[in-house]
Every structure is written in C-alpha cells, then in structure tokens.
Amino acid sequence: MQCRFCKTKLEHVFIDLVNSPASNSFLTEEQLNEPETFYPLKVYTCDKCFLVQVDEYKKSDAIFDSNYVYFSSYSTSWLKHAKAYTD
C-alpha cells in the first residue's frame, strides 16, 4: 500500500483494530441471523507526510449506496465546521 498523498510506501501500522463491519451498515431484521461481513481495519501513518489512512477493502460505491444512513453534505454542523477551516 502506498500513501494517497505522497505515494510513499506505507510500512507502519499506527493501530490495528483487527476486523470491523462496514461503517453505517446497519442490519435489517431479516439479516440478523445471517453472518455479517467484516473487513480488516489497520490504520497506517505515512513516514514522509504523516497522513493517517486506512487501506481500501471495499469500493466506495459499495459503501455509499441508497441504504447508507449518513451523508456529511446534509449535516449543517459538519458543513459549518468544514467551512471554518476553508475560509
């Protein structure tokens, strides 16, 4: 894996959270008795630019589908927070 910003090879794991289900992927009542898919969750730190990042195990279009429950562009508090850092 390489850094998304500076393309340096990522060699250091900042924290290994082992396995986790996809974020905001809540199970329906019908899915409760089915096995849930888990993905490795290792957080890396780039030695060159210090960007902290995770590897991609699931494509974004598979995560942010019509059932996804949180979209930051609808959160007025998040938009206000982000605007404070861009102005």
Short mmCIF file of C-alpha atoms in Angstrom, two decimals, residues 10-81:
data_model
loop_
_atom_site.label_atom_id
_atom_site.label_comp_id
_atom_site.label_asym_id
_atom_site.label_seq_id
_atom_site.Cartn_x
_atom_site.Cartn_y
_atom_site.Cartn_z
CA LEU A 10 3.29 2.66 3.91
CA GLU A 11 5.24 0.49 6.33
CA HIS A 12 3.98 1.43 9.79
CA VAL A 13 0.66 0.44 11.28
CA PHE A 14 -0.50 3.16 13.67
CA ILE A 15 -3.18 0.90 15.15
CA ASP A 16 -4.65 -2.45 14.19
CA LEU A 17 -8.34 -2.60 15.02
CA VAL A 18 -8.50 -6.16 13.63
CA ASN A 19 -11.84 -6.63 11.84
CA SER A 20 -14.88 -4.40 11.60
CA PRO A 21 -18.17 -4.34 9.68
CA ALA A 22 -18.58 -1.62 7.07
CA SER A 23 -19.34 1.77 8.59
CA ASN A 24 -23.02 2.67 9.00
CA SER A 25 -24.10 -0.68 7.56
CA PHE A 26 -26.98 -1.49 9.84
CA LEU A 27 -28.56 -4.91 9.54
CA THR A 28 -32.20 -5.37 8.66
CA GLU A 29 -34.36 -7.69 10.75
CA GLU A 30 -34.06 -10.31 8.00
CA GLN A 31 -30.24 -10.16 8.15
CA LEU A 32 -29.90 -10.64 11.92
CA ASN A 33 -29.44 -14.41 11.69
CA GLU A 34 -27.04 -14.22 8.73
CA PRO A 35 -23.26 -13.84 9.05
CA GLU A 36 -22.09 -10.24 8.77
CA THR A 37 -19.13 -9.36 6.55
CA PHE A 38 -16.11 -7.96 8.38
CA TYR A 39 -13.09 -6.19 6.88
CA PRO A 40 -9.54 -5.68 8.18
CA LEU A 41 -9.14 -2.27 9.82
CA LYS A 42 -5.50 -1.25 10.01
CA VAL A 43 -4.68 2.43 10.31
CA TYR A 44 -1.38 3.43 8.69
CA THR A 45 0.78 6.53 9.13
CA CYS A 46 2.96 7.78 6.29
CA ASP A 47 6.58 8.26 7.38
CA LYS A 48 7.09 11.09 4.87
CA CYS A 49 3.97 13.31 5.10
CA PHE A 50 2.36 11.85 8.27
CA LEU A 51 -1.03 11.35 6.62
CA VAL A 52 -3.07 8.82 8.60
CA GLN A 53 -5.12 6.50 6.39
CA VAL A 54 -6.75 3.09 6.05
CA ASP A 55 -6.48 0.60 3.21
CA GLU A 56 -9.44 0.22 0.84
CA TYR A 57 -11.10 -3.19 1.16
CA LYS A 58 -14.50 -2.22 -0.16
CA LYS A 59 -15.11 0.21 -3.03
CA SER A 60 -16.83 3.47 -2.14
CA ASP A 61 -19.79 2.84 -4.45
CA ALA A 62 -20.48 -0.38 -2.50
CA ILE A 63 -20.41 1.57 0.80
CA PHE A 64 -22.28 4.73 -0.16
CA ASP A 65 -25.35 3.12 -1.68
CA SER A 66 -29.01 4.06 -1.27
CA ASN A 67 -29.09 2.41 2.19
CA TYR A 68 -26.22 4.49 3.60
CA VAL A 69 -27.51 6.41 6.63
CA TYR A 70 -25.18 9.42 6.89
CA PHE A 71 -24.22 11.98 4.27
CA SER A 72 -22.00 14.80 5.52
CA SER A 73 -23.44 17.26 2.99
CA TYR A 74 -26.75 17.13 4.91
CA SER A 75 -25.19 17.90 8.30
CA THR A 76 -25.32 21.64 8.93
CA SER A 77 -22.96 21.38 11.92
CA TRP A 78 -20.37 19.48 9.83
CA LEU A 79 -20.68 21.95 6.94
CA LYS A 80 -20.14 24.86 9.35
CA HIS A 81 -17.11 23.11 10.89
#
